[in-house]
Each structure stands twice: as C-alpha cells, then as structure tokens.
Short mmCIF file of C-alpha atoms in Angstrom, two decimals:
data_model
loop_
_atom_site.label_atom_id
_atom_site.label_comp_id
_atom_site.label_asym_id
_atom_site.label_seq_id
_atom_site.Cartn_x
_atom_site.Cartn_y
_atom_site.Cartn_z
CA UNK O 270 -34.69 125.75 -73.54
CA UNK O 271 -36.28 128.03 -76.27
CA UNK O 272 -32.91 128.12 -78.13
CA UNK O 273 -32.64 124.35 -78.08
CA UNK O 274 -35.92 123.84 -79.78
CA UNK O 275 -35.96 126.90 -82.01
CA UNK O 276 -35.45 124.75 -84.96
CA UNK O 277 -38.88 123.17 -84.40
CA UNK O 278 -41.15 124.48 -87.08
CA UNK O 279 -44.52 125.45 -85.58
CA UNK O 280 -46.05 126.75 -88.79
CA UNK O 281 -49.48 125.57 -89.71
CA UNK O 282 -48.21 124.65 -93.06
CA UNK O 283 -44.96 122.81 -92.71
CA UNK O 284 -43.39 121.79 -95.94
CA UNK O 285 -40.66 119.38 -96.24
CA UNK O 286 -37.39 120.93 -97.14
CA UNK O 287 -35.99 119.99 -100.69
CA UNK O 288 -32.59 118.55 -99.17
CA UNK O 289 -34.48 115.97 -96.94
CA UNK O 290 -35.83 112.60 -98.03
CA UNK O 291 -37.91 109.98 -96.37
CA UNK O 292 -35.13 109.01 -93.77
CA UNK O 293 -36.33 111.10 -90.68
CA UNK O 294 -36.96 109.26 -87.39
CA UNK O 295 -40.27 107.36 -87.42
CA UNK O 296 -43.19 108.06 -85.21
CA UNK O 297 -42.65 106.71 -81.84
CA UNK O 298 -45.34 104.72 -79.42
CA UNK O 299 -46.96 106.65 -76.49
CA UNK O 300 -45.21 104.64 -74.01
CA UNK O 301 -41.84 105.74 -75.33
CA UNK O 302 -43.03 109.42 -75.23
CA UNK O 303 -44.14 109.05 -71.55
CA UNK O 304 -40.80 107.66 -70.61
CA UNK O 305 -39.13 110.76 -72.15
CA UNK O 306 -41.53 113.10 -70.17
CA UNK O 307 -40.94 111.32 -67.04
CA UNK O 308 -37.13 111.84 -67.52
CA UNK O 309 -37.65 115.47 -68.18
CA UNK O 310 -39.79 116.01 -65.14
CA UNK O 311 -37.10 114.26 -63.09
CA UNK O 312 -34.49 116.52 -64.64
CA UNK O 313 -36.45 119.51 -63.54
CA UNK O 314 -36.40 118.45 -59.89
CA UNK O 315 -32.72 117.58 -59.94
CA UNK O 316 -31.43 120.68 -61.85
CA UNK O 317 -33.82 123.45 -60.42
CA UNK O 318 -32.46 125.75 -62.86
CA UNK O 319 -35.89 127.39 -63.82
CA UNK O 320 -36.31 125.54 -67.03
CA UNK O 321 -39.57 123.55 -67.73
CA UNK O 322 -38.15 120.75 -69.72
CA UNK O 323 -41.26 118.69 -69.63
CA UNK O 324 -43.30 121.42 -71.24
CA UNK O 325 -42.42 120.51 -74.84
CA UNK O 326 -44.29 122.20 -77.54
CA UNK O 327 -45.17 118.93 -79.20
CA UNK O 328 -44.34 115.23 -78.88
CA UNK O 329 -42.50 114.80 -82.16
CA UNK O 330 -39.37 112.72 -82.20
CA UNK O 331 -37.27 115.73 -83.20
CA UNK O 332 -38.59 117.91 -80.37
CA UNK O 333 -38.03 115.32 -77.64
CA UNK O 334 -34.51 114.44 -78.98
CA UNK O 335 -33.68 118.32 -78.72
CA UNK O 336 -34.94 118.59 -75.32
CA UNK O 337 -32.99 115.43 -74.10
CA UNK O 338 -29.84 117.15 -75.59
CA UNK O 339 -30.62 120.17 -73.52
CA UNK O 340 -31.09 118.27 -70.43
CA UNK O 341 -27.90 116.32 -71.16
CA UNK O 342 -25.96 119.66 -71.47
CA UNK O 343 -27.66 120.97 -68.19
CA UNK O 344 -26.66 117.87 -66.29
CA UNK O 345 -23.01 118.29 -67.56
CA UNK O 346 -22.91 121.80 -66.40
CA UNK O 347 -24.09 120.66 -63.10
CA UNK O 348 -21.29 118.14 -62.81
CA UNK O 349 -18.81 120.76 -63.70
CA UNK O 350 -20.25 123.00 -60.93
CA UNK O 351 -20.03 120.18 -58.29
CA UNK O 352 -16.55 119.48 -59.26
CA UNK O 353 -15.70 123.04 -58.89
CA UNK O 354 -16.63 123.04 -55.29
CA UNK O 355 -20.39 124.13 -55.58
CA UNK O 356 -22.24 121.65 -53.38
CA UNK O 357 -25.94 123.04 -54.21
CA UNK O 358 -26.76 119.89 -56.29
CA UNK O 359 -27.67 116.49 -55.01
CA UNK O 360 -24.93 114.44 -56.33
CA UNK O 361 -26.67 111.09 -56.08
CA UNK O 362 -29.82 112.33 -57.78
CA UNK O 363 -27.85 114.03 -60.70
CA UNK O 364 -25.94 110.80 -61.26
CA UNK O 365 -29.16 108.83 -61.24
CA UNK O 366 -30.55 111.45 -63.84
CA UNK O 367 -27.75 111.01 -66.08
CA UNK O 368 -28.06 107.15 -65.93
CA UNK O 369 -31.63 107.38 -66.51
CA UNK O 370 -31.20 109.87 -69.52
CA UNK O 371 -28.70 107.39 -71.06
CA UNK O 372 -31.14 104.43 -70.62
CA UNK O 373 -34.23 106.37 -71.90
CA UNK O 374 -32.38 107.91 -74.67
CA UNK O 375 -31.16 104.44 -76.03
CA UNK O 376 -34.50 103.05 -75.65
CA UNK O 377 -36.19 105.90 -77.48
CA UNK O 378 -33.87 105.73 -80.32
CA UNK O 379 -34.05 101.92 -80.54
CA UNK O 380 -37.82 102.09 -80.73
CA UNK O 381 -37.72 104.65 -83.19
CA UNK O 382 -35.52 102.75 -85.39
CA UNK O 383 -37.55 99.56 -85.17
CA UNK O 384 -40.57 101.45 -86.22
CA UNK O 385 -38.62 103.10 -88.95
CA UNK O 386 -37.61 99.61 -90.21
CA UNK O 387 -41.11 98.46 -89.97
CA UNK O 388 -42.36 101.34 -92.10
CA UNK O 389 -39.70 100.99 -94.73
CA UNK O 390 -40.70 97.31 -95.09
CA UNK O 391 -44.36 98.66 -95.41
CA UNK O 392 -43.32 101.02 -98.28
CA UNK O 393 -41.48 98.30 -100.03
CA UNK O 394 -44.62 95.95 -99.89
CA UNK O 395 -46.77 99.09 -100.78
CA UNK O 396 -44.66 99.91 -103.84
CA UNK O 397 -44.76 96.02 -104.96
CA UNK O 398 -48.49 96.12 -104.65
CA UNK O 399 -48.80 98.98 -107.00
CA UNK O 400 -47.37 96.96 -109.79
CA UNK O 401 -50.10 94.33 -109.54
CA UNK O 402 -52.72 96.74 -111.03
CA UNK O 403 -53.08 96.67 -114.81
CA UNK O 404 -55.20 99.79 -115.28
CA UNK O 405 -54.90 103.37 -114.05
CA UNK O 406 -58.60 103.41 -112.71
CA UNK O 407 -58.22 100.25 -110.82
CA UNK O 408 -54.75 101.55 -109.37
CA UNK O 409 -56.24 104.72 -108.37
CA UNK O 410 -59.28 103.16 -106.68
CA UNK O 411 -56.95 100.81 -104.62
CA UNK O 412 -54.32 103.55 -103.52
CA UNK O 413 -56.09 104.69 -100.39
CA UNK O 414 -56.57 101.14 -99.07
CA UNK O 415 -52.92 100.54 -99.74
CA UNK O 416 -51.88 103.66 -97.95
CA UNK O 417 -53.90 102.84 -94.74
CA UNK O 418 -51.73 99.65 -94.42
CA UNK O 419 -48.80 102.05 -93.72
CA UNK O 420 -50.45 103.17 -90.76
CA UNK O 421 -52.84 106.00 -91.50
CA UNK O 422 -56.57 105.67 -90.62
CA UNK O 423 -57.95 107.89 -93.38
CA UNK O 424 -56.60 108.65 -96.81
CA UNK O 425 -58.01 110.76 -99.80
CA UNK O 426 -56.70 110.66 -103.16
CA UNK O 427 -57.67 113.52 -105.75
CA UNK O 428 -56.99 114.38 -109.10
CA UNK O 429 -55.87 117.88 -110.16
CA UNK O 430 -57.48 119.55 -113.01
CA UNK O 431 -58.22 123.16 -114.03
CA UNK O 432 -56.78 124.73 -110.94
CA UNK O 433 -58.82 122.50 -108.57
CA UNK O 434 -58.21 119.17 -106.81
CA UNK O 435 -61.15 116.87 -106.99
CA UNK O 436 -61.64 113.82 -104.81
CA UNK O 437 -61.41 110.56 -106.57
CA UNK O 438 -61.08 107.80 -103.96
CA UNK O 439 -60.82 107.32 -100.18
CA UNK O 440 -60.45 104.95 -97.35
CA UNK O 441 -61.38 105.15 -93.74
CA UNK O 442 -60.58 102.08 -91.64
CA UNK O 443 -63.73 100.60 -90.21
CA UNK O 444 -65.64 103.63 -91.66
CA UNK O 445 -66.90 102.75 -95.12
CA UNK O 446 -69.51 105.43 -95.21
CA UNK O 447 -67.21 108.10 -94.12
CA UNK O 448 -65.01 107.30 -96.87
CA UNK O 449 -67.85 107.39 -99.40
CA UNK O 450 -68.85 110.72 -97.96
CA UNK O 451 -65.26 112.15 -98.31
CA UNK O 452 -65.37 111.34 -102.06
CA UNK O 453 -68.76 112.98 -102.41
CA UNK O 454 -67.92 116.16 -100.53
CA UNK O 455 -64.63 116.30 -102.21
CA UNK O 456 -66.28 115.99 -105.52
CA UNK O 457 -69.13 118.39 -105.07
CA UNK O 458 -66.85 120.99 -103.42
CA UNK O 459 -63.51 120.85 -105.24
CA UNK O 460 -60.41 122.53 -103.54
CA UNK O 461 -58.96 125.34 -105.25
CA UNK O 462 -55.26 125.78 -106.09
CA UNK O 463 -55.44 129.41 -107.08
CA UNK O 464 -56.45 130.86 -103.68
CA UNK O 465 -55.39 130.63 -100.07
CA UNK O 466 -55.62 126.86 -99.25
CA UNK O 467 -52.45 125.21 -97.90
CA UNK O 468 -52.38 122.89 -100.82
CA UNK O 469 -51.54 125.86 -103.04
CA UNK O 470 -48.34 126.26 -101.45
CA UNK O 471 -47.71 122.63 -101.59
CA UNK O 472 -48.39 122.36 -105.13
CA UNK O 473 -46.06 125.36 -105.87
CA UNK O 474 -43.32 123.99 -103.99
CA UNK O 475 -44.14 120.36 -105.05
CA UNK O 476 -43.27 119.13 -101.48
CA UNK O 477 -45.19 117.19 -98.92
CA UNK O 478 -46.78 119.41 -96.08
CA UNK O 479 -47.94 118.71 -92.37
CA UNK O 480 -50.79 120.80 -91.41
CA UNK O 481 -51.25 121.39 -87.72
CA UNK O 482 -54.32 122.69 -85.95
CA UNK O 483 -56.35 121.83 -89.04
CA UNK O 484 -59.78 122.45 -87.36
CA UNK O 485 -59.18 126.24 -86.73
CA UNK O 486 -57.33 126.83 -89.95
CA UNK O 487 -59.27 128.84 -92.64
CA UNK O 488 -56.98 127.79 -95.29
CA UNK O 489 -58.04 124.07 -94.90
CA UNK O 490 -60.95 122.71 -97.07
CA UNK O 491 -63.92 123.88 -95.02
CA UNK O 492 -66.42 121.02 -96.07
CA UNK O 493 -63.86 118.22 -95.50
CA UNK O 494 -62.74 119.80 -92.35
CA UNK O 495 -66.30 119.81 -90.90
CA UNK O 496 -66.92 116.22 -92.34
CA UNK O 497 -63.96 114.42 -90.87
CA UNK O 498 -63.12 116.49 -87.70
CA UNK O 499 -59.62 116.70 -88.60
CA UNK O 500 -57.05 118.03 -86.29
CA UNK O 501 -53.70 117.46 -88.24
CA UNK O 502 -52.99 115.94 -91.59
CA UNK O 503 -50.27 115.33 -94.20
CA UNK O 504 -50.50 115.61 -97.83
CA UNK O 505 -48.26 115.36 -100.90
CA UNK O 506 -48.51 116.01 -104.72
CA UNK O 507 -48.47 113.18 -107.09
CA UNK O 508 -46.22 113.96 -110.11
CA UNK O 509 -46.76 112.60 -113.48
CA UNK O 510 -44.40 113.58 -116.44
CA UNK O 511 -43.03 116.48 -114.37
CA UNK O 512 -46.60 117.87 -113.61
CA UNK O 513 -48.79 117.71 -110.56
CA UNK O 514 -51.54 115.37 -111.61
CA UNK O 515 -53.00 114.66 -108.14
CA UNK O 516 -52.96 114.90 -104.49
CA UNK O 517 -52.82 112.34 -101.57
CA UNK O 518 -53.90 113.31 -98.00
CA UNK O 519 -53.85 111.25 -94.84
CA UNK O 520 -54.43 111.65 -91.01
CA UNK O 521 -54.63 109.93 -87.68
CA UNK O 522 -51.54 107.42 -87.39
CA UNK O 523 -52.84 104.37 -85.81
CA UNK O 524 -50.07 104.41 -83.29
CA UNK O 525 -50.10 108.16 -82.25
CA UNK O 526 -53.51 109.25 -82.99
CA UNK O 527 -52.16 112.24 -85.11
CA UNK O 528 -49.58 112.77 -87.58
CA UNK O 529 -45.97 114.16 -87.29
CA UNK O 530 -42.99 114.78 -89.62
CA UNK O 531 -42.36 111.02 -90.10
CA UNK O 532 -45.92 110.67 -91.50
CA UNK O 533 -45.10 113.73 -93.71
CA UNK O 534 -41.90 112.23 -95.12
CA UNK O 535 -43.76 108.94 -95.36
CA UNK O 536 -46.49 110.28 -97.54
CA UNK O 537 -44.00 112.27 -99.51
CA UNK O 538 -42.38 108.83 -100.51
CA UNK O 539 -45.88 107.30 -101.20
CA UNK O 540 -46.87 110.15 -103.45
CA UNK O 541 -43.46 109.78 -105.32
CA UNK O 542 -44.05 106.04 -105.79
CA UNK O 543 -47.54 106.66 -107.07
CA UNK O 544 -46.45 108.96 -109.68
CA UNK O 545 -44.07 106.33 -111.08
CA UNK O 546 -46.51 103.61 -110.72
CA UNK O 547 -49.26 105.58 -112.63
CA UNK O 548 -46.81 106.50 -115.25
CA UNK O 549 -45.85 102.95 -115.62
CA UNK O 550 -49.47 101.80 -115.78
CA UNK O 551 -50.31 104.27 -118.37
CA UNK O 552 -47.28 103.25 -120.55
CA UNK O 553 -48.29 99.77 -120.31
CA UNK O 554 -51.98 100.52 -121.17
CA UNK O 555 -50.79 102.43 -124.23
CA UNK O 556 -48.47 99.57 -125.46
CA UNK O 557 -51.32 97.07 -124.84
CA UNK O 558 -53.56 99.23 -127.06
CA UNK O 559 -50.81 99.61 -129.76
CA UNK O 560 -50.24 95.90 -129.85
CA UNK O 561 -53.95 95.31 -130.36
CA UNK O 562 -54.09 97.71 -133.21
CA UNK O 563 -50.97 96.27 -134.84
CA UNK O 564 -52.46 92.67 -134.39
CA UNK O 565 -55.59 93.84 -135.87
CA UNK O 566 -53.96 95.61 -138.86
CA UNK O 567 -51.64 92.31 -139.31
CA UNK O 568 -54.73 90.23 -139.38
CA UNK O 569 -56.59 92.32 -141.83
CA UNK O 570 -53.78 92.30 -144.06
CA UNK O 571 -53.47 88.55 -143.82
CA UNK O 572 -57.09 88.23 -144.46
CA UNK O 573 -57.00 90.42 -147.50
CA UNK O 574 -54.03 88.48 -148.93
CA UNK O 575 -56.01 85.22 -148.49
CA UNK O 576 -59.15 86.60 -150.03
CA UNK O 577 -57.08 88.06 -153.00
CA UNK O 578 -55.21 84.87 -153.55
CA UNK O 579 -58.46 82.87 -153.49
CA UNK O 580 -60.43 85.33 -155.78
CA UNK O 581 -58.85 83.50 -158.80
CA UNK O 582 -60.81 80.30 -157.72
CA UNK O 583 -64.09 82.24 -157.88
CA UNK O 584 -64.05 82.35 -161.77
CA UNK O 585 -65.50 79.03 -163.30
CA UNK O 586 -63.67 77.59 -166.16
CA UNK O 587 -64.91 78.37 -169.63
CA UNK O 588 -67.76 76.15 -170.70
CA UNK O 589 -67.84 74.33 -167.42
CA UNK O 590 -71.15 73.90 -165.63
CA UNK O 591 -71.72 74.40 -161.93
CA UNK O 592 -71.58 71.07 -160.08
CA UNK O 593 -73.56 70.35 -156.81
CA UNK O 594 -72.03 71.55 -153.86
CA UNK O 595 -69.56 73.80 -155.58
CA UNK O 596 -71.05 76.93 -153.67
CA UNK O 597 -70.09 75.20 -150.47
CA UNK O 598 -66.40 75.14 -151.22
CA UNK O 599 -65.93 78.34 -153.07
CA UNK O 600 -66.55 81.92 -152.28
CA UNK O 601 -70.13 82.13 -153.68
CA UNK O 602 -72.09 80.40 -150.93
CA UNK O 603 -75.24 82.46 -150.28
CA UNK O 604 -77.66 81.72 -147.84
CA UNK O 605 -80.98 83.34 -146.66
CA UNK O 606 -81.20 86.91 -146.77
CA UNK O 607 -78.22 87.14 -149.40
CA UNK O 608 -75.44 86.24 -147.10
CA UNK O 609 -72.30 85.66 -148.91
CA UNK O 610 -69.23 84.23 -147.42
CA UNK O 611 -65.71 83.79 -149.20
CA UNK O 612 -64.33 80.41 -149.70
CA UNK O 613 -61.93 80.80 -146.58
CA UNK O 614 -64.60 81.91 -144.45
CA UNK O 615 -66.65 78.84 -145.52
CA UNK O 616 -63.71 76.73 -144.60
CA UNK O 617 -63.23 78.47 -141.24
CA UNK O 618 -66.92 78.04 -140.47
CA UNK O 619 -66.79 74.43 -141.46
CA UNK O 620 -64.02 73.82 -139.06
CA UNK O 621 -65.73 75.75 -136.35
CA UNK O 622 -68.90 73.36 -136.88
CA UNK O 623 -66.49 70.58 -136.15
CA UNK O 624 -65.66 72.08 -132.85
CA UNK O 625 -62.15 73.17 -133.75
CA UNK O 626 -60.46 75.81 -131.75
CA UNK O 627 -58.75 78.82 -133.46
CA UNK O 628 -55.25 77.27 -133.03
CA UNK O 629 -56.52 73.94 -134.40
CA UNK O 630 -58.17 75.64 -137.39
CA UNK O 631 -55.00 77.77 -138.08
CA UNK O 632 -53.02 74.52 -138.20
CA UNK O 633 -55.38 72.78 -140.59
CA UNK O 634 -55.56 75.75 -142.89
CA UNK O 635 -51.90 76.65 -142.69
CA UNK O 636 -52.52 80.35 -141.56
CA UNK O 637 -51.89 82.16 -138.46
CA UNK O 638 -54.29 82.08 -135.57
CA UNK O 639 -54.73 85.79 -135.74
CA UNK O 640 -56.02 85.43 -139.36
CA UNK O 641 -58.60 82.92 -138.00
CA UNK O 642 -59.76 85.34 -135.41
CA UNK O 643 -60.43 87.92 -138.10
CA UNK O 644 -62.20 85.43 -140.38
CA UNK O 645 -64.26 84.50 -137.34
CA UNK O 646 -65.03 88.12 -136.68
CA UNK O 647 -66.07 88.66 -140.19
CA UNK O 648 -68.22 85.38 -140.09
CA UNK O 649 -70.27 86.51 -137.01
CA UNK O 650 -70.76 89.90 -138.43
CA UNK O 651 -72.08 88.67 -141.77
CA UNK O 652 -74.18 86.06 -140.43
CA UNK O 653 -75.50 88.39 -137.53
CA UNK O 654 -74.43 85.96 -134.87
CA UNK O 655 -73.71 86.70 -131.32
CA UNK O 656 -71.28 83.74 -130.85
CA UNK O 657 -69.85 80.77 -132.46
CA UNK O 658 -72.52 78.42 -131.53
CA UNK O 659 -75.16 80.51 -133.21
CA UNK O 660 -72.95 80.99 -136.32
CA UNK O 661 -72.63 77.25 -136.67
CA UNK O 662 -76.31 76.79 -136.31
CA UNK O 663 -76.71 79.18 -139.20
CA UNK O 664 -74.04 77.49 -141.22
CA UNK O 665 -76.03 74.01 -141.09
CA UNK O 666 -79.14 75.82 -142.03
CA UNK O 667 -77.34 77.41 -145.05
CA UNK O 668 -75.91 74.17 -146.05
CA UNK O 669 -79.41 72.50 -145.96
CA UNK O 670 -80.63 75.31 -148.22
CA UNK O 671 -77.75 75.07 -150.61
#
C-alpha cells in the first residue's frame, strides 16, 4: 500500500510542478469520499491481506484514486489465486467487491469531472469579470470577492515590495470584520520573502503552493495564522511583466472545508489571470492618460492658432475712433478687476450665455469641440468661476459695465 501511494507529496510546502497546469481532478464532495472509504473497508474484509486500505494519509482525489487502483490490483490477484485452485477467498464477496469498485470508481470520476467543469466555467466567468474594471486600484480591491465565488471562503491579496508581501485587500465570506482584520494585520506585520517563510520558496520557484498543517508550521505568517486559525491554505504569485508583483492566498473550500491540489491548481490559474488583467488595465490607464495629454496639446495648439489669427483684429484702423460695444466683440473686453478676454473667448462666453453646448458652440464657430473646451477652461480660470453658470453671470455683469 505504501508503494502505491508513495507519489503522494506530504511536504508542508507542496509546490506545483512546472510541467502541470490547471487540469487536475477537481475537489470532490464529502459524500463521494465516504463512498470510497466504505469500499476500501469492504475490500479489507474481503481480501484479508493485512493491508489497511481505508487508512489513507489524506482525502485528496489523487490519493483515493491510487488506493482504489491498489484494491483493484489486489482483487485481480485474488481472482487469480482462486482460479489456481486456492479456495481461501469468499468468491461471492470478492466478485461483489469488484462490482462495487467499478460502480464507486465510475461515480467518483463522474462527480470529479462535473465539479471540474463547474470550476472551469467559474474561472471563465472570473476572467471575464476582471475585464470590467477600468482602474488598477478598483481591480485589486475586487479580486478577493471574485475569487471567493470560485469556492474559497477566505482570500487575501498582497503586493510585493522591497522583499516583503504586504496585505492589500481581503474577503471572508459572511465575515466582513475578519476580512478587515486580515488587511490590517497583514499591513502592520508584512511577510518577508528573504527569510524562512513558505512564500519565499514559492516566489523563488514562481509556482503555486499547498501548505498543510499551517497551524503548527513556524514558516507560516505567525500573526495571520493566529488571526484566522488556518489549517491549510493555497497561494500563488501574481506575475506582472515577468516579475512577482503580488501574492494571492486562499483557504477553506466551501465543499470540503479544507484545500487540496485542485485548489492549488485553481489559485495558480487565478494568479496567472490576475497578472494579465492587471497588465491590461495598467496599459489602458496609460493609454487613456496619453490620449488626454495629446487632446490637451491639440486643443492648446488650436486655441493658440485661433488667438494668433484673431490678433490682427485687435488693432484699430488708422484714424478710426472706438465705437460703442466694440470691446464686446474684440479681444479687448475688460471687466471689473482688469479681467481681459480674447475675442474668441468672448464669443464662446456669449454662446454659453445662450445655453449652447460645447458641440453646438463648436458648430456655430466652425472650430473643434476640443478647442471650445480649452476656451471654456481659460474663461473659467480668468473669471475665477467654478462653473459655467457662474461664468455666464459674471459675463452679464461685464456687459452691463462695458
């Protein structure tokens, strides 16, 4: 039996091998596990070969599958012994055990596949929801809540900086105060990536981990361990531009009450998706900032050209005398406090006083809407107005004083 399950990794820190992706058998419900354990007990009674098949080291799907394979092999040997003339085995019970094994194994795999499909659909929805956030801070704040929808009760997201991982956001299903405490404790007591914490190895290997018996492990974050009474958890690094920029932790699968290899693989896929989503959001933020700068420069150039083109009209003809109202139509309108607007600004302000929108003003004056926005910004600044209504009020006052 020991040889059969020798591939089961019982290390406290169990990293995911590089050659495996998020395609392992999913977590199974407790009822399916109990059926397998009942089968293993039955096999012990039938075979009586001294092997305690039901005493599995854990209830992970891989271990249960390996044990059922061992029982299948032992039953096959029993049939061979009976065929060779040995009658020390209850044939009827042995055949019943073989039949039961086939039924339970088929049900176990079917249940596992169904849950795996459900989880894959959940991952697809999760990745889609990440695209709905337009800013990195908003995305990071929402990550824990999105991950809990995949079946983990408690999730913590941390940023990595200066050899430390510092809590950033958290979610605990039906435990809001606990989530807030996780962030507070994880901020006041950052985890280190240069010492003996299990996360150090995870970051070095850049692979997700499954940590067993966390409550007795000195390599687990002591303050967080005491706060949340964690028995086992999974974690994975969030990669951005080839560097570890953050970590995501999770524990307590809603179906099993603990976490297993399937949860580790899932958190690894989640972290990979988060890295791409954060990179995408950062890129979009930079593009939006660049667009705003280019629009501002474009509008400023248009406004400058307009003002330059209009500057010739600021000079009165030789020998001419100023006519009433001339200041209102040229770039020499001066109100109380020495406020001076260009002719175009006066035109824009006049259109604003008529209740015209920026688009309407642009059409009336044959300029771009961006140019109108730039003029409006200058008008508000020169008049010391907080909004368009206040600017229009001051415009009417200036016209009465002109």
